[in-house]
PDB file of C-alpha atoms and ligand atoms in Angstrom:
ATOM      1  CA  UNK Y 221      39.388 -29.276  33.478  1.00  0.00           C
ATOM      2  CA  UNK Y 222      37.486 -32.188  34.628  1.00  0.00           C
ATOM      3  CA  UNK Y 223      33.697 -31.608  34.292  1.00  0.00           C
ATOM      4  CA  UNK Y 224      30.259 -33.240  35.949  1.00  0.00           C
ATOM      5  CA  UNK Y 225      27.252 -33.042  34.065  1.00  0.00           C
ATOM      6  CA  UNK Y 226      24.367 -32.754  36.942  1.00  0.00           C
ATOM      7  CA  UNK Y 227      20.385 -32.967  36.224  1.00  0.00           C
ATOM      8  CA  UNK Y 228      18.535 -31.323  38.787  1.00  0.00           C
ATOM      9  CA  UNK Y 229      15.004 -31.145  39.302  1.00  0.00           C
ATOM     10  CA  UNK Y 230      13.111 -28.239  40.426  1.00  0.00           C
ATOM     11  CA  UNK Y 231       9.684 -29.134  42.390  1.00  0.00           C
ATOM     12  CA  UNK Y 232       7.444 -27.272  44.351  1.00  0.00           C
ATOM     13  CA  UNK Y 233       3.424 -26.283  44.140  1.00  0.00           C
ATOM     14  CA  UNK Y 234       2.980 -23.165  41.727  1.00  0.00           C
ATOM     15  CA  UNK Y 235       3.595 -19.970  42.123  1.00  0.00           C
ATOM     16  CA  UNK Y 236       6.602 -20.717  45.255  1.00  0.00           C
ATOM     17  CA  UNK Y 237       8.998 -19.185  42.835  1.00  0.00           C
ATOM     18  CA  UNK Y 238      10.681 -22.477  41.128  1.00  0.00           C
ATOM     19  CA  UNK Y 239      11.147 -20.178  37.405  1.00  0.00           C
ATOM     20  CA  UNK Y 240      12.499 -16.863  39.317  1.00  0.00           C
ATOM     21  CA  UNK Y 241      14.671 -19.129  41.692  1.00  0.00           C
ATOM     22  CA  UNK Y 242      15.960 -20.536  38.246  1.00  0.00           C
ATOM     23  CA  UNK Y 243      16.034 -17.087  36.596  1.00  0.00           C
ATOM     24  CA  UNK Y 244      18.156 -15.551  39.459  1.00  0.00           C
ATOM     25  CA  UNK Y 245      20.463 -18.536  39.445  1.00  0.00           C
ATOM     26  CA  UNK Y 246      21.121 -18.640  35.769  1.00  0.00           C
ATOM     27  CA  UNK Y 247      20.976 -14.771  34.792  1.00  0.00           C
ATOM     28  CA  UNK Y 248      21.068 -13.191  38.060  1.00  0.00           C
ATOM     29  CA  UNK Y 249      18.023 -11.725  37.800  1.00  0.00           C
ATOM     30  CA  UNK Y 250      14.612 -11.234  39.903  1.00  0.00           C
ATOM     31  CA  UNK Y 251      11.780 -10.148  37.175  1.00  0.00           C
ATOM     32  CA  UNK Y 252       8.064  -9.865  39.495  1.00  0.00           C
ATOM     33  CA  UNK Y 253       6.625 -10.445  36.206  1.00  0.00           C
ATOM     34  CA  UNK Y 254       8.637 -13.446  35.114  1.00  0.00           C
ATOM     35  CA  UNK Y 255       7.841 -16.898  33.797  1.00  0.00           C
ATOM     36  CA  UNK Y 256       9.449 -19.148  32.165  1.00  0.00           C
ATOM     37  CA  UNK Y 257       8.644 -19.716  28.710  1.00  0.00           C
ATOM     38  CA  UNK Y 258       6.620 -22.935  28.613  1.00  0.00           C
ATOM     39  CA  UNK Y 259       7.931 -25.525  26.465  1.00  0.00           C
ATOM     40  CA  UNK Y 260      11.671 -25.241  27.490  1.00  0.00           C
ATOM     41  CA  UNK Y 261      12.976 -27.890  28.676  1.00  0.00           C
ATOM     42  CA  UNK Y 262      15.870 -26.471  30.933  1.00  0.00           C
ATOM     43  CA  UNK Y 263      18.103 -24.488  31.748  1.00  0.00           C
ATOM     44  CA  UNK Y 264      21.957 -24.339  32.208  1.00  0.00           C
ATOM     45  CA  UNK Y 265      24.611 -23.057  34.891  1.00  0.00           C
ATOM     46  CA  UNK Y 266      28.343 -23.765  34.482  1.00  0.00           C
ATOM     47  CA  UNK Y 267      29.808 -23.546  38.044  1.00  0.00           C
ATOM     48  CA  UNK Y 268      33.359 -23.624  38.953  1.00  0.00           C
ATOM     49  CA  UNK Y 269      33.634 -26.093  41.675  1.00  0.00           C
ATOM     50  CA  UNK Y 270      37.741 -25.958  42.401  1.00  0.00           C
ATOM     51  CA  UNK Y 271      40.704 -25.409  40.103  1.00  0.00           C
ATOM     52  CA  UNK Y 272      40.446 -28.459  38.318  1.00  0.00           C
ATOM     53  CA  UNK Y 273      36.600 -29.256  38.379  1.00  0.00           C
ATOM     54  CA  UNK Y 274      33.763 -27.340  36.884  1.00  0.00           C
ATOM     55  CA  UNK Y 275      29.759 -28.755  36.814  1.00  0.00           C
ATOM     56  CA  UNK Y 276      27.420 -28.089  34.416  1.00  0.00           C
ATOM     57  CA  UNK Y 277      24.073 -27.727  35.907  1.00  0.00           C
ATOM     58  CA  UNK Y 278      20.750 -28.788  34.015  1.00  0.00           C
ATOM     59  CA  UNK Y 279      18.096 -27.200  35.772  1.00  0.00           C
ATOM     60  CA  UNK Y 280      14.728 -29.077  35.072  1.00  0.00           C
ATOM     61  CA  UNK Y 281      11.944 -26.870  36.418  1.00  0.00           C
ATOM     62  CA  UNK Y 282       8.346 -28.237  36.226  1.00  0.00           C
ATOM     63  CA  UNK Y 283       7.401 -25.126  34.463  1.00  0.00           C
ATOM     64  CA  UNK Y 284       3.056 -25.094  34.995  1.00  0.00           C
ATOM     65  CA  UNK Y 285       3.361 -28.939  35.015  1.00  0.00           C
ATOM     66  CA  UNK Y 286       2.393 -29.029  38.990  1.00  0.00           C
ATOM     67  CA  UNK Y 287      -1.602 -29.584  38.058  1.00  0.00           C
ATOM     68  CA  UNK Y 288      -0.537 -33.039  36.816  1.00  0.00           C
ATOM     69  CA  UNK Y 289       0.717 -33.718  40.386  1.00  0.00           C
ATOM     70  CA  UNK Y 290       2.524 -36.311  39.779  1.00  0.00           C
ATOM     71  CA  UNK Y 291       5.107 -35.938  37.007  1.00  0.00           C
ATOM     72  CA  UNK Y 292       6.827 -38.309  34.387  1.00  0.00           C
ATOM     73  CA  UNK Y 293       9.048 -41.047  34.619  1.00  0.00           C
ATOM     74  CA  UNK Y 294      10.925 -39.050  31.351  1.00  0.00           C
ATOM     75  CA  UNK Y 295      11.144 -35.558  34.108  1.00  0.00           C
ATOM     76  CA  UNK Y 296      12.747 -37.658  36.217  1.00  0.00           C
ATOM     77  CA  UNK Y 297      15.133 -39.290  34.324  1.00  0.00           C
ATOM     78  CA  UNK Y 298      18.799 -39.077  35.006  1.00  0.00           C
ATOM     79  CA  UNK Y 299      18.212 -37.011  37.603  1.00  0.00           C
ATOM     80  CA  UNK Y 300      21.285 -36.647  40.116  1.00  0.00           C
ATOM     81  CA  UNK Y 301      19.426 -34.231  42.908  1.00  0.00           C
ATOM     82  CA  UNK Y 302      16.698 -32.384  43.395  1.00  0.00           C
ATOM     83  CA  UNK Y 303      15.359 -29.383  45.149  1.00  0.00           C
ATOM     84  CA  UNK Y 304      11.556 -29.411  46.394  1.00  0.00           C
ATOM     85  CA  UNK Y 305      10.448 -25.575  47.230  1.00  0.00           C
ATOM     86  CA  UNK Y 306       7.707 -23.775  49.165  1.00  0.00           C
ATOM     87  CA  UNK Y 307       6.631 -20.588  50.073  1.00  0.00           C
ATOM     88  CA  UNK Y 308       6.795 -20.065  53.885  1.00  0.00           C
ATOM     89  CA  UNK Y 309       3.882 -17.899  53.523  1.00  0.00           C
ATOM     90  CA  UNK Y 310       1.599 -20.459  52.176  1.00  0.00           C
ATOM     91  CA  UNK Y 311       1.103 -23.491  54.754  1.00  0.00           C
ATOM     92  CA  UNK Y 312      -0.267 -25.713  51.964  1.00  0.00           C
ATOM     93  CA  UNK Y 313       2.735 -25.385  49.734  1.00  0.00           C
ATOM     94  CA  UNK Y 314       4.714 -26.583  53.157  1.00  0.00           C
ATOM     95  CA  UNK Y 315       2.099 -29.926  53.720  1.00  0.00           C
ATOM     96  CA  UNK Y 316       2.590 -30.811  49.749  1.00  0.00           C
ATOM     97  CA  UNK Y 317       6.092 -31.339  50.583  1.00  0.00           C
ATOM     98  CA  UNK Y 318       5.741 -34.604  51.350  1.00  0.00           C
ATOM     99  CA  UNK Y 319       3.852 -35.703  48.151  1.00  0.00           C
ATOM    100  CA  UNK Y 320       6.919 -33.980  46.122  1.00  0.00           C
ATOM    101  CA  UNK Y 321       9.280 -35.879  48.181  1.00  0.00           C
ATOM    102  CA  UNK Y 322       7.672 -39.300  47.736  1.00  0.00           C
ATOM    103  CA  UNK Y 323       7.029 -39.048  43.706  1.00  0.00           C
ATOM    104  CA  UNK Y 324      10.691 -38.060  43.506  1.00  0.00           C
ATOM    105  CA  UNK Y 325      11.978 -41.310  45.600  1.00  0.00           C
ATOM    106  CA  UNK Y 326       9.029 -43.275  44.013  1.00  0.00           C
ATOM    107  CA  UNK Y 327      10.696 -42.616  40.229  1.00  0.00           C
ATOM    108  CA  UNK Y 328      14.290 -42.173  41.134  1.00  0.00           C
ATOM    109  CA  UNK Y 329      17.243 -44.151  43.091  1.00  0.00           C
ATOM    110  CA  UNK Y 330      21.210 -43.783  42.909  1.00  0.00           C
ATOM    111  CA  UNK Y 331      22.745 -46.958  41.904  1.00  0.00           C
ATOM    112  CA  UNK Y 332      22.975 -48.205  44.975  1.00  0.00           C
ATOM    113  CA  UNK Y 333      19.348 -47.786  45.815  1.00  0.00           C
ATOM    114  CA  UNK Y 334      19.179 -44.876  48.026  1.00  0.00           C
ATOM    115  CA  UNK Y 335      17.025 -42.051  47.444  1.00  0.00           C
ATOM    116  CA  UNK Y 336      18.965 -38.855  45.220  1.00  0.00           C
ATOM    117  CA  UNK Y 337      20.213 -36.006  47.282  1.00  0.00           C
ATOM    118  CA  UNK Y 338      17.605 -33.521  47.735  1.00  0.00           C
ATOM    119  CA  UNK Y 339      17.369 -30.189  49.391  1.00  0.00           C
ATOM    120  CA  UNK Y 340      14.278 -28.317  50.908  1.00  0.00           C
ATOM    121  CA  UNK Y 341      14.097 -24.836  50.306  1.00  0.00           C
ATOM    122  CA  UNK Y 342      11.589 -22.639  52.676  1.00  0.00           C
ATOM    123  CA  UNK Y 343      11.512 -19.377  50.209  1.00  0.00           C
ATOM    124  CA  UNK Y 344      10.113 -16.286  49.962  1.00  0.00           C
ATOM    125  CA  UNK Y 345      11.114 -15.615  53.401  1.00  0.00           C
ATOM    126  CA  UNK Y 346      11.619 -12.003  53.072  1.00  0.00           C
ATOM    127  CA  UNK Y 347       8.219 -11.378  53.276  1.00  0.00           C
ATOM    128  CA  UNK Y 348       5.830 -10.827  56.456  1.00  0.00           C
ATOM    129  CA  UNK Y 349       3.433 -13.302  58.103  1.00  0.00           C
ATOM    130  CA  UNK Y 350       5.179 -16.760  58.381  1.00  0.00           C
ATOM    131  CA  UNK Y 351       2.605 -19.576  57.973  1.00  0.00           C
ATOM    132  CA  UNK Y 352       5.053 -22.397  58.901  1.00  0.00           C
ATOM    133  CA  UNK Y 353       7.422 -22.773  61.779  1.00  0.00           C
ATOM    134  CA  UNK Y 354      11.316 -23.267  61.857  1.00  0.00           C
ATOM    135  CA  UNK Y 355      10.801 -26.366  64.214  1.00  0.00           C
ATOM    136  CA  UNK Y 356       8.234 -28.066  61.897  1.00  0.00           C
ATOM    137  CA  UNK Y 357      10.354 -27.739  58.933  1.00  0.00           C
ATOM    138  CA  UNK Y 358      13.333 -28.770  60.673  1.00  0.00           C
ATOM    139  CA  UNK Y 359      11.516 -32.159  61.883  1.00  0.00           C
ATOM    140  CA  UNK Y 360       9.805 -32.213  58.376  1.00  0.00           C
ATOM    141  CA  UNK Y 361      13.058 -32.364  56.587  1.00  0.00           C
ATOM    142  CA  UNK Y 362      14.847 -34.410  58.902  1.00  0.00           C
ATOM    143  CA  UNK Y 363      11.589 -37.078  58.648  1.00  0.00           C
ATOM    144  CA  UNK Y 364      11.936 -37.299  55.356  1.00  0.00           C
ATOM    145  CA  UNK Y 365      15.284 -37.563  54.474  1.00  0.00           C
ATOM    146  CA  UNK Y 366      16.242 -34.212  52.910  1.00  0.00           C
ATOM    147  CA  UNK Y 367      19.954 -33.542  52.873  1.00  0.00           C
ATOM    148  CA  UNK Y 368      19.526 -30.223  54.788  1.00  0.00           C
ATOM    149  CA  UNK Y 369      16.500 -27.263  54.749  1.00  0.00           C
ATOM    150  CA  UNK Y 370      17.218 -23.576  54.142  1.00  0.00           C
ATOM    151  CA  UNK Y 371      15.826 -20.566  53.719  1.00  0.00           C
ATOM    152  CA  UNK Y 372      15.470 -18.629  50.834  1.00  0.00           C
ATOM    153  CA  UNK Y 373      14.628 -14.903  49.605  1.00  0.00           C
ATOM    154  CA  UNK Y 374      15.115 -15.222  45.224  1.00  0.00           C
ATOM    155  CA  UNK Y 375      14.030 -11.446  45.535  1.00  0.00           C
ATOM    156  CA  UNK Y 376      16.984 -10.860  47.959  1.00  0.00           C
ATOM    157  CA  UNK Y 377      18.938 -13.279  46.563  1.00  0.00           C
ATOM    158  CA  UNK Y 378      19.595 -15.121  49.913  1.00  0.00           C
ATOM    159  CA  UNK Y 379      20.968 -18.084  49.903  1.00  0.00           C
ATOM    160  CA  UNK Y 380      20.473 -18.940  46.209  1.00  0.00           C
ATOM    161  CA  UNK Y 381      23.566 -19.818  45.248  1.00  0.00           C
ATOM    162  CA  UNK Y 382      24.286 -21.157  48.789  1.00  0.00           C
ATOM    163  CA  UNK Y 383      22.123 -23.647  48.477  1.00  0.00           C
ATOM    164  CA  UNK Y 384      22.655 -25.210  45.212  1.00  0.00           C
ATOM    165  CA  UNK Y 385      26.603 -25.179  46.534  1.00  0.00           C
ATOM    166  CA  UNK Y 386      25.140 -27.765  49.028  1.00  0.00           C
ATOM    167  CA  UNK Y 387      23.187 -29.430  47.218  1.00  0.00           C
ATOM    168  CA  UNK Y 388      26.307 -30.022  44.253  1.00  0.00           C
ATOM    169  CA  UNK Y 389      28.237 -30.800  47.434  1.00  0.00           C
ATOM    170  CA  UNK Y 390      26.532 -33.720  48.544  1.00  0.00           C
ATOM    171  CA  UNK Y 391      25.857 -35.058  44.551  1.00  0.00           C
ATOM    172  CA  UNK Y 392      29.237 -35.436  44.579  1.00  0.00           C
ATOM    173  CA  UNK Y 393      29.875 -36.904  47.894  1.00  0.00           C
ATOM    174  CA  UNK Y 394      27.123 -39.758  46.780  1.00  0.00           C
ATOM    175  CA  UNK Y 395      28.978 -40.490  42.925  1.00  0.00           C
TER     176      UNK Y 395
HETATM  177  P1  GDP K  28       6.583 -20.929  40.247  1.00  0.00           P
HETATM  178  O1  GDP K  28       5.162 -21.079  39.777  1.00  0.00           O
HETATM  179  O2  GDP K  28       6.869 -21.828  41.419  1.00  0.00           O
HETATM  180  O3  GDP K  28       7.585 -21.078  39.145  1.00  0.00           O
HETATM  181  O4  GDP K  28       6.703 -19.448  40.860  1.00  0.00           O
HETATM  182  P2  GDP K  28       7.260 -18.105  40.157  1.00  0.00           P
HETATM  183  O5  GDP K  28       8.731 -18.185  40.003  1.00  0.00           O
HETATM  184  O6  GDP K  28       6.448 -17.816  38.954  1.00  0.00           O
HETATM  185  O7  GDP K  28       6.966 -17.044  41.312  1.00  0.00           O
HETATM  186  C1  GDP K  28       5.652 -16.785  41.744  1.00  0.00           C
HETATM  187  C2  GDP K  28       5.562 -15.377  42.288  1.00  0.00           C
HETATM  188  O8  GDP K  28       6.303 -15.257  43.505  1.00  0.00           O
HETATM  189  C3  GDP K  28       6.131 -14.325  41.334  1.00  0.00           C
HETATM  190  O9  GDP K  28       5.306 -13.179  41.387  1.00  0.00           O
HETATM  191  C4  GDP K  28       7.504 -14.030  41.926  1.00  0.00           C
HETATM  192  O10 GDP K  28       7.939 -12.729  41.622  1.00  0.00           O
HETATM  193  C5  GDP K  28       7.257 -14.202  43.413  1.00  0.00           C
HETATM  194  N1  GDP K  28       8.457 -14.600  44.180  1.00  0.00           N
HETATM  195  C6  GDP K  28       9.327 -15.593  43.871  1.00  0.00           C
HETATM  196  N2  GDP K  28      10.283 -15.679  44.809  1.00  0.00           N
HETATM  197  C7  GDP K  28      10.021 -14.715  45.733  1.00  0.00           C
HETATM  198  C8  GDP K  28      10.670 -14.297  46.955  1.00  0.00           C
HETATM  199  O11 GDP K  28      11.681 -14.835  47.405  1.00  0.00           O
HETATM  200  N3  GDP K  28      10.067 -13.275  47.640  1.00  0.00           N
HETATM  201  C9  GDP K  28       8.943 -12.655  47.204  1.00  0.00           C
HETATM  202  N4  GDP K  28       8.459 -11.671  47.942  1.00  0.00           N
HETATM  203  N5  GDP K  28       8.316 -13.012  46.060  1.00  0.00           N
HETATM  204  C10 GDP K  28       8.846 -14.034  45.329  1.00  0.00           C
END
């Protein structure tokens, strides 16, 4: 069994749901009250890729770090993807976006100098009252170089695992 090791970070404004995304992930779970015990660094998901490949997933969630706005070279370190995550109710999680997207391809680059694979995830989209639009985050992502957006409910467990499967994907693809 052949095995990647994978470092991926998990950014986003507070309280989007970066700790129960990782919760539900790892331990299939959705806890209102949740949070992630401060201090740890990450946490870890073996996935079985095909029949002769598995990856081992370090997730690196910022964890109450998102006051310092702009993280540290150490966070970032290694890193092979990333996933950058707001809450489609809250249009200012949305505009910060951009500032998450920038630190990340300020502090990291794949050995051939492009930016790492990262992912946009529009979550909590199970609940009422949209504040941002499919269009904008379509143009959004596609502006600023995200490998794809989706849509995510960690409550309903939509397209939680989906989307790490595409984000793996195109890790791999860039090796
Ligand atoms: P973090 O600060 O980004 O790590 O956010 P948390 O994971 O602590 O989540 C913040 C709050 O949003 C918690 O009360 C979660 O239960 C809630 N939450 C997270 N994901 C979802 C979701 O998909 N739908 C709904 N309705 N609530 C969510």
């Amino acid at each position: 069994m052949e095995e990647h090791l994978m470092k991926i970070l998990i950014v986003g404004d507070g309280n989007v749901g970066k700790s129960a995304f990782v919760n539900r992930y790892v331990n299939g779970q959705f806890n209102k009250t949740y949070k992630m015990t401060v201090g740890v660094d990450f946490s870890v998901k073996v996935l079985k890729w095909s029949e002769k490949e598995q990856v081992r997933l370090q997730l690196w969630d910022i964890a109450g770090q998102e006051r310092f706005i702009s993280m540290t070279r150490i966070y970032y370190k290694g890193a092979l993807g990333c996933v950058v995550m707001f809450d489609v109710t809250e249009s200012s999680s949305f505009l910060k976006c951009r500032h998450w997207k920038q630190d990340l391809d300020n502090k990291t680059m794949l050995p051939n100098g492009e930016s790492i694979p990262c992912i946009l995830l529009a979550n909590k989209c199970d609940l009422p009252g949209r504040a941002v639009s499919a269009d904008s985050i379509d143009e959004f992502s596609k502006a600023n170089g995200f490998v794809t957006w989706m849509e995510t409910s960690v409550k309903e467990n939509k397209n939680v695992g989906e989307s790490m499967r595409r984000l793996v994907q195109e890790i791999l693809s860039v090796q």
